[in-house]
Short mmCIF file of C-alpha atoms in Angstrom, two decimals:
data_model
loop_
_atom_site.label_atom_id
_atom_site.label_comp_id
_atom_site.label_asym_id
_atom_site.label_seq_id
_atom_site.Cartn_x
_atom_site.Cartn_y
_atom_site.Cartn_z
CA MET A 127 56.54 -25.82 -48.14
CA GLY A 128 58.45 -23.06 -47.10
CA ASP A 129 61.32 -23.93 -49.41
CA ASN A 130 61.33 -20.50 -50.78
CA ARG A 131 64.30 -18.85 -48.52
CA ASN A 132 64.11 -15.21 -50.50
CA VAL A 133 60.94 -14.34 -49.86
CA SER A 134 60.31 -10.50 -49.06
CA LEU A 135 57.02 -9.11 -47.76
CA PRO A 136 55.94 -5.70 -49.65
CA PRO A 137 57.36 -2.30 -48.32
CA GLY A 138 55.56 -1.89 -45.16
CA PHE A 139 54.20 -5.26 -44.24
CA ARG A 140 56.01 -6.84 -41.48
CA PHE A 141 55.98 -10.35 -39.74
CA CYS A 142 55.74 -10.24 -36.14
CA PRO A 143 53.03 -12.94 -35.37
CA THR A 144 51.76 -13.71 -31.79
CA ASP A 145 52.58 -17.12 -30.26
CA GLU A 146 48.86 -17.92 -31.07
CA GLU A 147 49.20 -16.94 -34.67
CA LEU A 148 52.53 -19.38 -34.98
CA VAL A 149 50.36 -22.22 -33.47
CA ALA A 150 47.26 -21.39 -35.29
CA HIS A 151 48.17 -20.26 -38.41
CA PHE A 152 51.32 -21.89 -39.36
CA LEU A 153 52.02 -24.78 -37.36
CA GLN A 154 48.88 -26.78 -37.21
CA ARG A 155 48.30 -26.12 -40.90
CA LYS A 156 52.12 -27.54 -41.47
CA ALA A 157 51.24 -30.10 -39.56
CA SER A 158 47.86 -30.93 -40.92
CA LEU A 159 49.52 -30.67 -44.28
CA LEU A 160 47.35 -27.95 -45.13
CA PRO A 161 48.77 -24.74 -47.38
CA PHE A 162 49.08 -21.72 -45.47
CA HIS A 163 49.86 -18.25 -46.67
CA PRO A 164 52.01 -16.64 -46.81
CA ASP A 165 53.92 -19.53 -47.28
CA ILE A 166 57.46 -17.76 -45.93
CA ILE A 167 58.50 -20.16 -43.43
CA PRO A 168 61.03 -22.69 -44.60
CA ASP A 169 61.95 -26.11 -43.11
CA LEU A 170 65.10 -26.30 -41.69
CA ASP A 171 66.59 -29.00 -39.12
CA LEU A 172 68.23 -26.51 -36.85
CA TYR A 173 70.37 -28.93 -35.12
CA PRO A 174 73.44 -28.58 -37.34
CA TYR A 175 73.38 -24.83 -37.46
CA ASP A 176 74.64 -22.42 -34.67
CA PRO A 177 72.07 -19.85 -34.00
CA TRP A 178 74.61 -17.03 -36.02
CA ASP A 179 74.78 -19.08 -38.54
CA LEU A 180 70.80 -18.96 -39.16
CA ASP A 181 70.68 -15.74 -41.58
CA GLY A 182 69.97 -16.42 -45.23
CA LYS A 183 68.69 -20.14 -44.10
CA ALA A 184 65.46 -18.73 -42.34
CA MET A 185 62.45 -16.38 -42.48
CA VAL A 186 64.14 -13.07 -40.41
CA GLU A 187 62.05 -10.29 -39.78
CA GLY A 188 64.35 -7.69 -37.58
CA LYS A 189 66.72 -9.18 -35.10
CA LYS A 190 64.28 -13.00 -35.18
CA TRP A 191 64.52 -16.15 -37.02
CA TYR A 192 61.54 -18.17 -37.86
CA PHE A 193 61.67 -21.70 -39.37
CA PHE A 194 59.48 -25.34 -39.02
CA SER A 195 61.87 -28.43 -38.03
CA ARG A 196 61.08 -31.54 -36.80
CA ARG A 197 60.78 -32.27 -33.09
CA SER A 198 64.05 -33.97 -31.89
CA GLN A 199 65.97 -34.48 -28.48
CA ASN A 200 69.37 -33.77 -30.12
CA ARG A 201 69.65 -30.15 -29.68
CA VAL A 202 73.91 -30.15 -30.21
CA THR A 203 75.16 -28.24 -32.80
CA ALA A 204 78.88 -27.94 -34.07
CA ASN A 205 79.94 -25.55 -31.58
CA GLY A 206 77.54 -26.13 -28.75
CA TYR A 207 73.91 -27.34 -27.62
CA TRP A 208 70.38 -25.61 -26.83
CA LYS A 209 69.68 -26.04 -23.30
CA SER A 210 66.03 -25.94 -21.81
CA CYS A 211 65.38 -23.67 -19.15
CA GLY A 212 62.15 -23.68 -17.56
CA GLY A 213 58.71 -25.41 -17.80
CA ASP A 214 56.53 -25.82 -20.80
CA GLU A 215 54.31 -22.43 -21.08
CA GLN A 216 50.70 -23.30 -22.66
CA ILE A 217 49.51 -20.97 -25.37
CA ILE A 218 45.81 -20.76 -25.09
CA SER A 219 43.68 -19.57 -27.91
CA SER A 220 42.27 -15.84 -27.75
CA ASN A 221 38.70 -16.85 -26.99
CA GLY A 222 39.78 -18.63 -24.00
CA SER A 223 38.26 -21.47 -25.20
CA LYS A 224 41.05 -24.28 -26.00
CA ARG A 225 44.82 -24.71 -25.21
CA ILE A 226 46.29 -24.80 -28.96
CA GLY A 227 49.76 -25.02 -28.17
CA VAL A 228 53.28 -25.03 -26.03
CA LYS A 229 56.03 -23.01 -25.63
CA LYS A 230 59.15 -23.85 -24.48
CA TYR A 231 62.54 -21.88 -24.00
CA TYR A 232 65.87 -22.87 -24.30
CA VAL A 233 69.57 -20.83 -24.34
CA PHE A 234 72.58 -21.74 -26.60
CA ASN A 235 75.51 -22.86 -24.75
CA LEU A 236 79.10 -23.07 -26.29
CA GLY A 237 81.31 -26.15 -25.62
CA GLU A 238 80.04 -29.68 -24.51
CA ALA A 239 77.03 -30.39 -22.01
CA PRO A 240 76.94 -29.66 -19.33
CA GLU A 241 80.27 -27.39 -18.82
CA GLY A 242 79.26 -25.15 -21.61
CA ILE A 243 78.72 -21.21 -21.65
CA LYS A 244 75.70 -19.51 -21.79
CA THR A 245 75.08 -17.20 -24.35
CA ASN A 246 72.51 -14.87 -25.07
CA TRP A 247 70.60 -16.54 -27.86
CA ILE A 248 67.17 -17.73 -27.14
CA MET A 249 64.91 -20.16 -28.91
CA GLN A 250 61.48 -20.38 -28.34
CA GLU A 251 60.21 -23.68 -29.86
CA PHE A 252 56.36 -24.01 -30.25
CA ARG A 253 54.61 -27.17 -30.28
CA VAL A 254 50.95 -28.30 -31.10
CA SER A 255 49.60 -28.95 -27.76
CA ASP A 256 49.13 -32.67 -26.69
CA GLY A 257 45.72 -31.60 -25.76
CA ALA A 258 44.56 -30.03 -28.98
CA ASN A 259 44.05 -33.54 -30.55
CA SER A 260 42.25 -36.46 -29.29
CA SER A 261 44.60 -39.61 -28.09
CA ARG A 262 42.37 -41.54 -31.20
CA SER A 263 43.96 -39.04 -33.65
CA ARG A 264 47.29 -38.80 -32.36
CA ARG A 265 47.50 -42.64 -32.62
CA ARG A 266 46.30 -42.58 -36.45
CA ASP A 267 49.03 -39.55 -37.20
CA ASN A 268 51.89 -39.32 -34.96
CA SER A 269 53.79 -37.30 -37.54
CA LYS A 270 51.93 -33.99 -36.56
CA MET A 271 53.42 -34.18 -33.48
CA ASP A 272 56.74 -34.23 -34.90
CA TRP A 273 56.67 -30.72 -35.92
CA VAL A 274 57.62 -27.74 -34.46
CA ILE A 275 58.05 -23.74 -35.10
CA CYS A 276 60.97 -21.83 -33.54
CA ARG A 277 61.82 -18.55 -33.28
CA VAL A 278 65.09 -17.58 -32.53
CA TYR A 279 67.10 -14.37 -31.45
CA GLU A 280 69.96 -12.68 -29.39
CA HIS A 281 68.85 -11.30 -26.05
CA ASP A 282 70.23 -8.15 -25.24
CA TYR A 283 70.77 -8.29 -21.54
CA ASP A 284 71.91 -4.83 -21.60
CA ASN A 285 68.79 -3.14 -22.26
CA ASP A 286 66.74 -5.02 -19.65
CA ASP A 287 65.84 -2.03 -17.82
CA HIS A 288 64.28 -0.23 -20.78
CA ASP A 289 60.70 -0.75 -22.15
CA ASP A 290 60.05 -3.26 -25.00
CA ASP A 291 57.82 -0.82 -26.56
CA GLY A 292 60.21 0.70 -28.68
CA MET A 293 59.76 4.03 -27.33
CA GLU A 294 62.98 6.44 -26.85
CA LEU A 295 63.83 8.82 -24.70
CA SER A 296 63.84 12.71 -25.66
CA CYS A 297 67.16 14.50 -25.16
CA LEU A 298 65.17 16.53 -22.66
CA ASP A 299 63.89 13.59 -21.13
CA GLU A 300 67.51 12.16 -20.62
CA VAL A 301 68.68 16.00 -18.99
CA PHE A 302 66.08 15.72 -16.68
CA LEU A 303 66.65 12.16 -15.51
CA SER A 304 70.71 12.63 -15.75
CA LEU A 305 69.98 15.93 -12.93
CA ASP A 306 71.60 14.39 -9.27
CA ASP A 307 69.24 16.79 -7.10
CA TYR A 308 65.73 16.57 -7.93
CA ASP A 309 65.00 19.06 -5.16
CA ASP A 310 66.05 21.69 -6.77
CA ILE A 311 63.52 21.21 -9.53
CA SER A 312 60.59 23.67 -9.25
CA TYR A 313 57.42 22.24 -11.20
CA PRO A 314 54.50 24.46 -12.68
CA ASN A 315 51.43 24.66 -10.47
#
């Protein structure tokens, strides 16, 4: 599964899954060896690759790369390492009935740990929640917990102050916002 790296979606279709969709419709099915459609996310051993080398190897939509990988403690590449930042974020089903997964954030650092230089590359690693399976089923099939799905992107810190809803300012909005003295502006009644 996930072997076809050159799959393209039909015109007008975009791959922008929610966290819940990544876990419920892709990761849980992959870990359970169930088929899922479309089969567009490849298997990739992340750690030999630097994030800028993912193009052509992982499923890409816009400026985000998606791939399945085996869970590993070794997050070292040829030029750096992925450093954990923050704690685990729980992913709850949309109806709020159960915890289905966990999301963990990593930042790519150039160089050797712990003196590496932080970059703008972010990885969100999703795994099936430990609470999503009973301890009995985990003991029977521990391989289920080995699969993760990763979303990698380069964060643009220069645009942190802007809305992420894709809305752009018009020329008139920009002129209005560039005015120094708002007291001279007369508003209609």
